[in-house]
């Protein structure tokens, strides 16, 4: 019983900011009102631009990351030689580095290839994020290789092996990567702050951090929560499986 | 649960699309013979003034109303609202 109370209290503390955000978006001067939403939806057009920018960044980053990571992880699990192991250590080191450390090298690199202040400056560094690759590789090392051998007898096409033998087996890992990548790119703040100047390219978080009226901040925050809640609603269970299974094969 | 999720997400995305589509024409609604005026925004009541400081009109909620008509002879349309700086195009009748 005591356990239950403690857990409930802990969960409540975690959910409190969300409750307060939703509450504040509907309450103005102690009265229930939807004026703030009215203000945001019909008086603030840059909100839509920021919202769709965020949606596009998130979708492009997540899909491209998947397209790149699955074949890469396949290569890592199939080619077990010295060079690949060294490369894998590099990946893990990169994964351990905090974002703030890689921000400056990323900035210099983007500046030198002339991609600063373009949407690619946001997308490219996020697509090649090592974390998802490491998760996928760890997961893929634990799958049943006899299925791969069976497909090899039928076809020599790598694409075919990946689509028929690998993807069905790493389903929950893929969903975990989708949720992680989407959440991370939806919430990113430092990259657009540093890599972008053009306000028409800014995502929703920057819009909110620069919003000068408190009135539109809370409803904008509530709207920005919804896509992530939907994503978690769809993939939440798979996410749990993905994480626990990935951990088991360490 | 899943059915609720599907319906909710469909409504959400459709709603955002419709709202965006509804908001968009204002950007394209550029009329000829326009001049940029400065707008003071206080508690969402806007005061429009010309370069000499003469108050032209105080529309109830001109900002955000597509092609709002604050007075009979002044048309106010929104050009762009960029993070706190509101540029408004004011068109006088020809």
PDB file of N, CA and C in Angstrom, chain A residues 33-115:
ATOM      1  N   UNK A  33     -11.137  29.902 -19.737  1.00  0.00           N
ATOM      2  CA  UNK A  33     -11.334  30.596 -21.004  1.00  0.00           C
ATOM      3  C   UNK A  33     -10.529  29.917 -22.105  1.00  0.00           C
ATOM      4  N   UNK A  34     -11.009  30.047 -23.337  1.00  0.00           N
ATOM      5  CA  UNK A  34     -10.199  29.532 -24.442  1.00  0.00           C
ATOM      6  C   UNK A  34      -9.619  30.687 -25.248  1.00  0.00           C
ATOM      7  N   UNK A  35      -9.590  31.849 -24.638  1.00  0.00           N
ATOM      8  CA  UNK A  35      -9.068  33.033 -25.332  1.00  0.00           C
ATOM      9  C   UNK A  35      -7.633  32.860 -25.788  1.00  0.00           C
ATOM     10  N   UNK A  36      -6.848  32.153 -24.959  1.00  0.00           N
ATOM     11  CA  UNK A  36      -5.439  32.003 -25.310  1.00  0.00           C
ATOM     12  C   UNK A  36      -5.294  31.183 -26.586  1.00  0.00           C
ATOM     13  N   UNK A  37      -6.140  30.153 -26.709  1.00  0.00           N
ATOM     14  CA  UNK A  37      -6.109  29.349 -27.937  1.00  0.00           C
ATOM     15  C   UNK A  37      -6.570  30.177 -29.128  1.00  0.00           C
ATOM     16  N   UNK A  38      -7.584  30.979 -28.869  1.00  0.00           N
ATOM     17  CA  UNK A  38      -8.076  31.874 -29.914  1.00  0.00           C
ATOM     18  C   UNK A  38      -6.945  32.784 -30.385  1.00  0.00           C
ATOM     19  N   UNK A  39      -6.231  33.314 -29.414  1.00  0.00           N
ATOM     20  CA  UNK A  39      -5.117  34.226 -29.709  1.00  0.00           C
ATOM     21  C   UNK A  39      -4.046  33.508 -30.537  1.00  0.00           C
ATOM     22  N   UNK A  40      -3.734  32.272 -30.126  1.00  0.00           N
ATOM     23  CA  UNK A  40      -2.671  31.529 -30.800  1.00  0.00           C
ATOM     24  C   UNK A  40      -3.095  31.121 -32.207  1.00  0.00           C
ATOM     25  N   UNK A  41      -4.309  30.618 -32.326  1.00  0.00           N
ATOM     26  CA  UNK A  41      -4.730  30.054 -33.612  1.00  0.00           C
ATOM     27  C   UNK A  41      -5.066  31.136 -34.637  1.00  0.00           C
ATOM     28  N   UNK A  42      -5.610  32.249 -34.163  1.00  0.00           N
ATOM     29  CA  UNK A  42      -6.105  33.214 -35.141  1.00  0.00           C
ATOM     30  C   UNK A  42      -5.342  34.529 -35.143  1.00  0.00           C
ATOM     31  N   UNK A  43      -4.426  34.703 -34.189  1.00  0.00           N
ATOM     32  CA  UNK A  43      -3.691  35.960 -34.158  1.00  0.00           C
ATOM     33  C   UNK A  43      -2.194  35.791 -34.310  1.00  0.00           C
ATOM     34  N   UNK A  44      -1.748  34.586 -34.475  1.00  0.00           N
ATOM     35  CA  UNK A  44      -0.311  34.373 -34.452  1.00  0.00           C
ATOM     36  C   UNK A  44       0.064  33.405 -35.558  1.00  0.00           C
ATOM     37  N   UNK A  45       0.325  33.926 -36.737  1.00  0.00           N
ATOM     38  CA  UNK A  45       0.491  33.047 -37.885  1.00  0.00           C
ATOM     39  C   UNK A  45       1.863  32.412 -37.962  1.00  0.00           C
ATOM     40  N   UNK A  46       2.838  33.030 -37.295  1.00  0.00           N
ATOM     41  CA  UNK A  46       4.157  32.407 -37.318  1.00  0.00           C
ATOM     42  C   UNK A  46       4.152  31.091 -36.554  1.00  0.00           C
ATOM     43  N   UNK A  47       3.146  30.894 -35.716  1.00  0.00           N
ATOM     44  CA  UNK A  47       3.041  29.618 -34.996  1.00  0.00           C
ATOM     45  C   UNK A  47       2.912  28.453 -35.964  1.00  0.00           C
ATOM     46  N   UNK A  48       2.102  28.618 -36.997  1.00  0.00           N
ATOM     47  CA  UNK A  48       1.879  27.512 -37.934  1.00  0.00           C
ATOM     48  C   UNK A  48       3.159  27.172 -38.682  1.00  0.00           C
ATOM     49  N   UNK A  49       3.874  28.224 -39.066  1.00  0.00           N
ATOM     50  CA  UNK A  49       5.123  27.980 -39.782  1.00  0.00           C
ATOM     51  C   UNK A  49       6.082  27.191 -38.898  1.00  0.00           C
ATOM     52  N   UNK A  50       6.193  27.627 -37.646  1.00  0.00           N
ATOM     53  CA  UNK A  50       7.086  26.930 -36.716  1.00  0.00           C
ATOM     54  C   UNK A  50       6.617  25.498 -36.477  1.00  0.00           C
ATOM     55  N   UNK A  51       5.313  25.334 -36.350  1.00  0.00           N
ATOM     56  CA  UNK A  51       4.766  23.994 -36.096  1.00  0.00           C
ATOM     57  C   UNK A  51       5.092  23.049 -37.244  1.00  0.00           C
ATOM     58  N   UNK A  52       4.813  23.493 -38.479  1.00  0.00           N
ATOM     59  CA  UNK A  52       5.059  22.592 -39.618  1.00  0.00           C
ATOM     60  C   UNK A  52       6.546  22.404 -39.853  1.00  0.00           C
ATOM     61  N   UNK A  53       7.358  23.419 -39.543  1.00  0.00           N
ATOM     62  CA  UNK A  53       8.807  23.217 -39.612  1.00  0.00           C
ATOM     63  C   UNK A  53       9.213  22.073 -38.700  1.00  0.00           C
ATOM     64  N   UNK A  54       8.701  22.102 -37.478  1.00  0.00           N
ATOM     65  CA  UNK A  54       9.031  21.043 -36.517  1.00  0.00           C
ATOM     66  C   UNK A  54       8.578  19.687 -37.030  1.00  0.00           C
ATOM     67  N   UNK A  55       7.371  19.648 -37.573  1.00  0.00           N
ATOM     68  CA  UNK A  55       6.835  18.376 -38.073  1.00  0.00           C
ATOM     69  C   UNK A  55       7.719  17.846 -39.197  1.00  0.00           C
ATOM     70  N   UNK A  56       8.097  18.732 -40.113  1.00  0.00           N
ATOM     71  CA  UNK A  56       8.899  18.295 -41.258  1.00  0.00           C
ATOM     72  C   UNK A  56      10.279  17.821 -40.801  1.00  0.00           C
ATOM     73  N   UNK A  57      10.921  18.608 -39.931  1.00  0.00           N
ATOM     74  CA  UNK A  57      12.236  18.189 -39.424  1.00  0.00           C
ATOM     75  C   UNK A  57      12.143  16.813 -38.777  1.00  0.00           C
ATOM     76  N   UNK A  58      11.131  16.653 -37.918  1.00  0.00           N
ATOM     77  CA  UNK A  58      11.013  15.396 -37.181  1.00  0.00           C
ATOM     78  C   UNK A  58      10.791  14.225 -38.131  1.00  0.00           C
ATOM     79  N   UNK A  59       9.888  14.403 -39.095  1.00  0.00           N
ATOM     80  CA  UNK A  59       9.584  13.310 -40.016  1.00  0.00           C
ATOM     81  C   UNK A  59      10.806  12.971 -40.861  1.00  0.00           C
ATOM     82  N   UNK A  60      11.451  13.990 -41.400  1.00  0.00           N
ATOM     83  CA  UNK A  60      12.597  13.729 -42.285  1.00  0.00           C
ATOM     84  C   UNK A  60      13.735  13.077 -41.508  1.00  0.00           C
ATOM     85  N   UNK A  61      14.018  13.599 -40.311  1.00  0.00           N
ATOM     86  CA  UNK A  61      15.119  13.045 -39.518  1.00  0.00           C
ATOM     87  C   UNK A  61      14.835  11.589 -39.160  1.00  0.00           C
ATOM     88  N   UNK A  62      13.615  11.315 -38.702  1.00  0.00           N
ATOM     89  CA  UNK A  62      13.309   9.961 -38.251  1.00  0.00           C
ATOM     90  C   UNK A  62      13.383   8.965 -39.401  1.00  0.00           C
ATOM     91  N   UNK A  63      12.766   9.319 -40.535  1.00  0.00           N
ATOM     92  CA  UNK A  63      12.760   8.383 -41.662  1.00  0.00           C
ATOM     93  C   UNK A  63      14.163   8.182 -42.218  1.00  0.00           C
ATOM     94  N   UNK A  64      14.908   9.287 -42.390  1.00  0.00           N
ATOM     95  CA  UNK A  64      16.250   9.132 -42.957  1.00  0.00           C
ATOM     96  C   UNK A  64      17.144   8.349 -42.009  1.00  0.00           C
ATOM     97  N   UNK A  65      16.974   8.592 -40.709  1.00  0.00           N
ATOM     98  CA  UNK A  65      17.795   7.856 -39.744  1.00  0.00           C
ATOM     99  C   UNK A  65      17.545   6.355 -39.885  1.00  0.00           C
ATOM    100  N   UNK A  66      16.279   5.978 -40.024  1.00  0.00           N
ATOM    101  CA  UNK A  66      15.967   4.551 -40.169  1.00  0.00           C
ATOM    102  C   UNK A  66      16.594   3.976 -41.428  1.00  0.00           C
ATOM    103  N   UNK A  67      16.455   4.727 -42.535  1.00  0.00           N
ATOM    104  CA  UNK A  67      16.971   4.235 -43.813  1.00  0.00           C
ATOM    105  C   UNK A  67      18.478   4.024 -43.741  1.00  0.00           C
ATOM    106  N   UNK A  68      19.170   4.878 -42.991  1.00  0.00           N
ATOM    107  CA  UNK A  68      20.622   4.752 -42.918  1.00  0.00           C
ATOM    108  C   UNK A  68      21.050   3.728 -41.874  1.00  0.00           C
ATOM    109  N   UNK A  69      20.342   3.715 -40.749  1.00  0.00           N
ATOM    110  CA  UNK A  69      20.824   2.927 -39.614  1.00  0.00           C
ATOM    111  C   UNK A  69      20.646   1.428 -39.817  1.00  0.00           C
ATOM    112  N   UNK A  70      19.529   1.019 -40.426  1.00  0.00           N
ATOM    113  CA  UNK A  70      19.290  -0.427 -40.525  1.00  0.00           C
ATOM    114  C   UNK A  70      20.363  -1.123 -41.384  1.00  0.00           C
ATOM    115  N   UNK A  71      20.664  -0.617 -42.596  1.00  0.00           N
ATOM    116  CA  UNK A  71      21.757  -1.253 -43.341  1.00  0.00           C
ATOM    117  C   UNK A  71      23.100  -1.132 -42.629  1.00  0.00           C
ATOM    118  N   UNK A  72      23.332  -0.003 -41.957  1.00  0.00           N
ATOM    119  CA  UNK A  72      24.606   0.170 -41.261  1.00  0.00           C
ATOM    120  C   UNK A  72      24.746  -0.861 -40.148  1.00  0.00           C
ATOM    121  N   UNK A  73      23.665  -1.049 -39.397  1.00  0.00           N
ATOM    122  CA  UNK A  73      23.716  -2.023 -38.306  1.00  0.00           C
ATOM    123  C   UNK A  73      23.897  -3.426 -38.856  1.00  0.00           C
ATOM    124  N   UNK A  74      23.274  -3.695 -39.993  1.00  0.00           N
ATOM    125  CA  UNK A  74      23.425  -5.003 -40.638  1.00  0.00           C
ATOM    126  C   UNK A  74      24.890  -5.240 -40.987  1.00  0.00           C
ATOM    127  N   UNK A  75      25.530  -4.216 -41.539  1.00  0.00           N
ATOM    128  CA  UNK A  75      26.943  -4.334 -41.888  1.00  0.00           C
ATOM    129  C   UNK A  75      27.775  -4.588 -40.633  1.00  0.00           C
ATOM    130  N   UNK A  76      27.457  -3.877 -39.556  1.00  0.00           N
ATOM    131  CA  UNK A  76      28.220  -4.051 -38.320  1.00  0.00           C
ATOM    132  C   UNK A  76      28.097  -5.463 -37.763  1.00  0.00           C
ATOM    133  N   UNK A  77      26.900  -6.043 -37.897  1.00  0.00           N
ATOM    134  CA  UNK A  77      26.732  -7.374 -37.316  1.00  0.00           C
ATOM    135  C   UNK A  77      27.300  -8.457 -38.227  1.00  0.00           C
ATOM    136  N   UNK A  78      27.343  -8.218 -39.532  1.00  0.00           N
ATOM    137  CA  UNK A  78      27.830  -9.248 -40.454  1.00  0.00           C
ATOM    138  C   UNK A  78      29.346  -9.235 -40.588  1.00  0.00           C
ATOM    139  N   UNK A  79      29.918  -8.045 -40.666  1.00  0.00           N
ATOM    140  CA  UNK A  79      31.368  -7.948 -40.834  1.00  0.00           C
ATOM    141  C   UNK A  79      32.013  -7.868 -39.462  1.00  0.00           C
ATOM    142  N   UNK A  80      32.407  -9.019 -38.949  1.00  0.00           N
ATOM    143  CA  UNK A  80      33.019  -8.993 -37.622  1.00  0.00           C
ATOM    144  C   UNK A  80      34.525  -9.026 -37.791  1.00  0.00           C
ATOM    145  N   UNK A  81      35.149  -7.902 -38.068  1.00  0.00           N
ATOM    146  CA  UNK A  81      36.609  -7.885 -38.112  1.00  0.00           C
ATOM    147  C   UNK A  81      37.149  -6.733 -37.273  1.00  0.00           C
ATOM    148  N   UNK A  82      38.460  -6.608 -37.250  1.00  0.00           N
ATOM    149  CA  UNK A  82      39.130  -5.650 -36.375  1.00  0.00           C
ATOM    150  C   UNK A  82      38.669  -4.215 -36.645  1.00  0.00           C
ATOM    151  N   UNK A  83      38.654  -3.864 -37.934  1.00  0.00           N
ATOM    152  CA  UNK A  83      38.325  -2.483 -38.301  1.00  0.00           C
ATOM    153  C   UNK A  83      36.929  -2.107 -37.824  1.00  0.00           C
ATOM    154  N   UNK A  84      36.000  -3.044 -37.990  1.00  0.00           N
ATOM    155  CA  UNK A  84      34.636  -2.756 -37.577  1.00  0.00           C
ATOM    156  C   UNK A  84      34.536  -2.586 -36.071  1.00  0.00           C
ATOM    157  N   UNK A  85      35.328  -3.388 -35.336  1.00  0.00           N
ATOM    158  CA  UNK A  85      35.288  -3.262 -33.878  1.00  0.00           C
ATOM    159  C   UNK A  85      35.818  -1.913 -33.429  1.00  0.00           C
ATOM    160  N   UNK A  86      36.906  -1.485 -34.061  1.00  0.00           N
ATOM    161  CA  UNK A  86      37.449  -0.151 -33.731  1.00  0.00           C
ATOM    162  C   UNK A  86      36.412   0.924 -34.062  1.00  0.00           C
ATOM    163  N   UNK A  87      35.780   0.750 -35.201  1.00  0.00           N
ATOM    164  CA  UNK A  87      34.768   1.706 -35.629  1.00  0.00           C
ATOM    165  C   UNK A  87      33.601   1.760 -34.640  1.00  0.00           C
ATOM    166  N   UNK A  88      33.259   0.585 -34.124  1.00  0.00           N
ATOM    167  CA  UNK A  88      32.157   0.505 -33.165  1.00  0.00           C
ATOM    168  C   UNK A  88      32.510   1.239 -31.871  1.00  0.00           C
ATOM    169  N   UNK A  89      33.784   1.104 -31.461  1.00  0.00           N
ATOM    170  CA  UNK A  89      34.224   1.831 -30.263  1.00  0.00           C
ATOM    171  C   UNK A  89      34.091   3.331 -30.498  1.00  0.00           C
ATOM    172  N   UNK A  90      34.466   3.758 -31.694  1.00  0.00           N
ATOM    173  CA  UNK A  90      34.315   5.184 -32.040  1.00  0.00           C
ATOM    174  C   UNK A  90      32.858   5.627 -31.926  1.00  0.00           C
ATOM    175  N   UNK A  91      31.981   4.757 -32.424  1.00  0.00           N
ATOM    176  CA  UNK A  91      30.543   5.078 -32.367  1.00  0.00           C
ATOM    177  C   UNK A  91      30.101   5.277 -30.926  1.00  0.00           C
ATOM    178  N   UNK A  92      30.580   4.365 -30.044  1.00  0.00           N
ATOM    179  CA  UNK A  92      30.160   4.452 -28.642  1.00  0.00           C
ATOM    180  C   UNK A  92      30.729   5.713 -28.000  1.00  0.00           C
ATOM    181  N   UNK A  93      31.982   6.039 -28.340  1.00  0.00           N
ATOM    182  CA  UNK A  93      32.577   7.269 -27.793  1.00  0.00           C
ATOM    183  C   UNK A  93      31.754   8.471 -28.246  1.00  0.00           C
ATOM    184  N   UNK A  94      31.403   8.478 -29.535  1.00  0.00           N
ATOM    185  CA  UNK A  94      30.587   9.583 -30.057  1.00  0.00           C
ATOM    186  C   UNK A  94      29.248   9.659 -29.349  1.00  0.00           C
ATOM    187  N   UNK A  95      28.688   8.481 -29.059  1.00  0.00           N
ATOM    188  CA  UNK A  95      27.385   8.455 -28.407  1.00  0.00           C
ATOM    189  C   UNK A  95      27.472   9.035 -27.004  1.00  0.00           C
ATOM    190  N   UNK A  96      28.609   8.775 -26.334  1.00  0.00           N
ATOM    191  CA  UNK A  96      28.762   9.244 -24.959  1.00  0.00           C
ATOM    192  C   UNK A  96      28.937  10.759 -24.890  1.00  0.00           C
ATOM    193  N   UNK A  97      29.419  11.327 -25.970  1.00  0.00           N
ATOM    194  CA  UNK A  97      29.681  12.772 -25.922  1.00  0.00           C
ATOM    195  C   UNK A  97      28.382  13.545 -25.817  1.00  0.00           C
ATOM    196  N   UNK A  98      28.352  14.530 -24.920  1.00  0.00           N
ATOM    197  CA  UNK A  98      27.144  15.350 -24.846  1.00  0.00           C
ATOM    198  C   UNK A  98      27.012  16.230 -26.081  1.00  0.00           C
ATOM    199  N   UNK A  99      25.804  16.630 -26.329  1.00  0.00           N
ATOM    200  CA  UNK A  99      25.505  17.415 -27.522  1.00  0.00           C
ATOM    201  C   UNK A  99      26.341  18.681 -27.600  1.00  0.00           C
ATOM    202  N   UNK A 100      26.546  19.294 -26.433  1.00  0.00           N
ATOM    203  CA  UNK A 100      27.246  20.577 -26.408  1.00  0.00           C
ATOM    204  C   UNK A 100      28.694  20.440 -26.879  1.00  0.00           C
ATOM    205  N   UNK A 101      29.267  19.251 -26.714  1.00  0.00           N
ATOM    206  CA  UNK A 101      30.646  19.053 -27.145  1.00  0.00           C
ATOM    207  C   UNK A 101      30.728  18.973 -28.667  1.00  0.00           C
ATOM    208  N   UNK A 102      29.757  18.285 -29.269  1.00  0.00           N
ATOM    209  CA  UNK A 102      29.808  18.110 -30.719  1.00  0.00           C
ATOM    210  C   UNK A 102      29.227  19.316 -31.469  1.00  0.00           C
ATOM    211  N   UNK A 103      28.667  20.237 -30.721  1.00  0.00           N
ATOM    212  CA  UNK A 103      28.001  21.366 -31.368  1.00  0.00           C
ATOM    213  C   UNK A 103      28.983  22.232 -32.161  1.00  0.00           C
ATOM    214  N   UNK A 104      30.127  22.508 -31.560  1.00  0.00           N
ATOM    215  CA  UNK A 104      31.082  23.386 -32.218  1.00  0.00           C
ATOM    216  C   UNK A 104      31.716  22.745 -33.456  1.00  0.00           C
ATOM    217  N   UNK A 105      32.198  21.477 -33.342  1.00  0.00           N
ATOM    218  CA  UNK A 105      32.684  20.830 -34.567  1.00  0.00           C
ATOM    219  C   UNK A 105      31.613  20.776 -35.663  1.00  0.00           C
ATOM    220  N   UNK A 106      30.384  20.491 -35.251  1.00  0.00           N
ATOM    221  CA  UNK A 106      29.292  20.485 -36.226  1.00  0.00           C
ATOM    222  C   UNK A 106      29.140  21.844 -36.883  1.00  0.00           C
ATOM    223  N   UNK A 107      29.230  22.884 -36.067  1.00  0.00           N
ATOM    224  CA  UNK A 107      29.063  24.244 -36.584  1.00  0.00           C
ATOM    225  C   UNK A 107      30.147  24.555 -37.604  1.00  0.00           C
ATOM    226  N   UNK A 108      31.401  24.230 -37.238  1.00  0.00           N
ATOM    227  CA  UNK A 108      32.513  24.533 -38.148  1.00  0.00           C
ATOM    228  C   UNK A 108      32.352  23.765 -39.454  1.00  0.00           C
ATOM    229  N   UNK A 109      31.981  22.498 -39.318  1.00  0.00           N
ATOM    230  CA  UNK A 109      31.789  21.657 -40.499  1.00  0.00           C
ATOM    231  C   UNK A 109      30.678  22.216 -41.390  1.00  0.00           C
ATOM    232  N   UNK A 110      29.561  22.557 -40.785  1.00  0.00           N
ATOM    233  CA  UNK A 110      28.439  23.083 -41.566  1.00  0.00           C
ATOM    234  C   UNK A 110      28.807  24.408 -42.221  1.00  0.00           C
ATOM    235  N   UNK A 111      29.565  25.225 -41.502  1.00  0.00           N
ATOM    236  CA  UNK A 111      29.971  26.515 -42.059  1.00  0.00           C
ATOM    237  C   UNK A 111      30.862  26.301 -43.283  1.00  0.00           C
ATOM    238  N   UNK A 112      31.805  25.353 -43.144  1.00  0.00           N
ATOM    239  CA  UNK A 112      32.759  25.150 -44.229  1.00  0.00           C
ATOM    240  C   UNK A 112      32.120  24.551 -45.471  1.00  0.00           C
ATOM    241  N   UNK A 113      31.097  23.730 -45.299  1.00  0.00           N
ATOM    242  CA  UNK A 113      30.438  23.217 -46.506  1.00  0.00           C
ATOM    243  C   UNK A 113      29.232  24.073 -46.890  1.00  0.00           C
ATOM    244  N   UNK A 114      29.086  25.203 -46.230  1.00  0.00           N
ATOM    245  CA  UNK A 114      28.081  26.175 -46.644  1.00  0.00           C
ATOM    246  C   UNK A 114      26.648  25.765 -46.390  1.00  0.00           C
ATOM    247  N   UNK A 115      26.427  25.009 -45.339  1.00  0.00           N
ATOM    248  CA  UNK A 115      25.055  24.587 -45.067  1.00  0.00           C
ATOM    249  C   UNK A 115      24.430  25.341 -43.891  1.00  0.00           C
TER     250      UNK A 115
END
